Amino acid sequence: MTRFLVYISILLSFVFQTKAEVLVDSLDRSEKYNFELSTEKGYLSGILILSQEGDVINGCMFNEFGVTAMDFTYDISKDKLKLLHVIKFLDKWYIKRVVSKDVKACIKTLWGMPLKPEKNIEVSVSPNETVVYNKKRKIRYIYSPMQESNDTKE
């Protein structure tokens, strides 16, 4: 059973990586990040893919097994983030409200847009990682750019 699960996870990660590369190649701008979302009671890690088409940034956060944590769109001109799909244990109105504000701050930071100073959000940017911390809810978002490997470009 363990071998089967490992085999399936490797297969799914390969399939999602190739599908993501095909989709990302035809867009205005796209970025891929490894992400960690950690709280006092839980932890979620995986891959974040952001792609910009005109004034809209589409994003998808999924784990290494291909399970989608959330899909969202961010309209730059309206400064609005809309969560399209959220994993079941995060799909509560009070959680979605907090995550929506935090993810909006993350996108603005990763995309290099100006961020309004907020008393509850702390941002730290370095060349290797970007950290957004919600001080009130004690939620830490860590994003590090994915390195392009030579094997995938052939």
mmCIF file of C-alpha atoms in Angstrom, residues 11-73:
data_model
loop_
_atom_site.group_PDB
_atom_site.id
_atom_site.type_symbol
_atom_site.label_atom_id
_atom_site.label_comp_id
_atom_site.label_asym_id
_atom_site.label_seq_id
_atom_site.Cartn_x
_atom_site.Cartn_y
_atom_site.Cartn_z
ATOM 1 C CA LEU A 11 2.990 10.181 -11.017
ATOM 2 C CA LEU A 12 0.609 12.998 -10.016
ATOM 3 C CA SER A 13 3.433 15.456 -9.381
ATOM 4 C CA PHE A 14 4.875 14.710 -12.828
ATOM 5 C CA VAL A 15 1.496 15.103 -14.545
ATOM 6 C CA PHE A 16 0.674 18.374 -12.771
ATOM 7 C CA GLN A 17 4.137 19.775 -13.449
ATOM 8 C CA THR A 18 3.898 19.133 -17.196
ATOM 9 C CA LYS A 19 0.324 20.472 -17.379
ATOM 10 C CA ALA A 20 1.334 23.590 -15.452
ATOM 11 C CA GLU A 21 4.266 24.237 -17.805
ATOM 12 C CA VAL A 22 2.041 23.956 -20.893
ATOM 13 C CA LEU A 23 -0.531 26.356 -19.417
ATOM 14 C CA VAL A 24 2.040 28.820 -18.127
ATOM 15 C CA ASP A 25 3.967 29.166 -21.408
ATOM 16 C CA SER A 26 1.102 30.977 -23.190
ATOM 17 C CA LEU A 27 0.492 33.737 -20.614
ATOM 18 C CA ASP A 28 1.623 37.369 -20.157
ATOM 19 C CA ARG A 29 3.607 36.657 -16.998
ATOM 20 C CA SER A 30 3.801 33.626 -14.791
ATOM 21 C CA GLU A 31 5.638 32.666 -11.632
ATOM 22 C CA LYS A 32 5.987 29.428 -9.696
ATOM 23 C CA TYR A 33 6.714 29.279 -5.977
ATOM 24 C CA ASN A 34 7.059 26.725 -3.229
ATOM 25 C CA PHE A 35 4.825 27.803 -0.386
ATOM 26 C CA GLU A 36 4.285 27.062 3.279
ATOM 27 C CA LEU A 37 1.213 28.168 5.181
ATOM 28 C CA SER A 38 1.632 27.543 8.899
ATOM 29 C CA THR A 39 -0.470 28.280 11.946
ATOM 30 C CA GLU A 40 -0.235 27.188 15.549
ATOM 31 C CA LYS A 41 -2.522 24.222 14.861
ATOM 32 C CA GLY A 42 -1.771 23.275 11.280
ATOM 33 C CA TYR A 43 0.586 23.328 8.342
ATOM 34 C CA LEU A 44 0.119 23.272 4.577
ATOM 35 C CA SER A 45 2.836 23.231 1.940
ATOM 36 C CA GLY A 46 2.976 22.843 -1.802
ATOM 37 C CA ILE A 47 3.263 24.788 -5.030
ATOM 38 C CA LEU A 48 1.797 28.162 -5.952
ATOM 39 C CA ILE A 49 1.359 29.069 -9.618
ATOM 40 C CA LEU A 50 0.525 32.680 -10.462
ATOM 41 C CA SER A 51 -0.256 33.821 -13.991
ATOM 42 C CA GLN A 52 -1.224 37.261 -15.238
ATOM 43 C CA GLU A 53 -3.525 37.824 -18.183
ATOM 44 C CA GLY A 54 -4.123 41.532 -18.652
ATOM 45 C CA ASP A 55 -5.364 43.032 -15.380
ATOM 46 C CA VAL A 56 -6.166 39.677 -13.760
ATOM 47 C CA ILE A 57 -3.810 37.417 -11.831
ATOM 48 C CA ASN A 58 -4.966 33.809 -11.549
ATOM 49 C CA GLY A 59 -3.495 31.606 -8.864
ATOM 50 C CA CYS A 60 -3.608 28.032 -7.699
ATOM 51 C CA MET A 61 -2.130 26.554 -4.534
ATOM 52 C CA PHE A 62 -1.829 22.769 -4.467
ATOM 53 C CA ASN A 63 0.190 20.267 -2.481
ATOM 54 C CA GLU A 64 2.731 17.739 -3.754
ATOM 55 C CA PHE A 65 -0.005 15.138 -4.231
ATOM 56 C CA GLY A 66 -2.007 17.424 -6.538
ATOM 57 C CA VAL A 67 -4.760 18.250 -4.058
ATOM 58 C CA THR A 68 -5.840 21.849 -4.657
ATOM 59 C CA ALA A 69 -5.855 23.959 -1.502
ATOM 60 C CA MET A 70 -7.299 27.037 -3.196
ATOM 61 C CA ASP A 71 -7.876 28.688 -6.560
ATOM 62 C CA PHE A 72 -8.274 32.433 -6.777
ATOM 63 C CA THR A 73 -8.299 35.437 -9.073
#
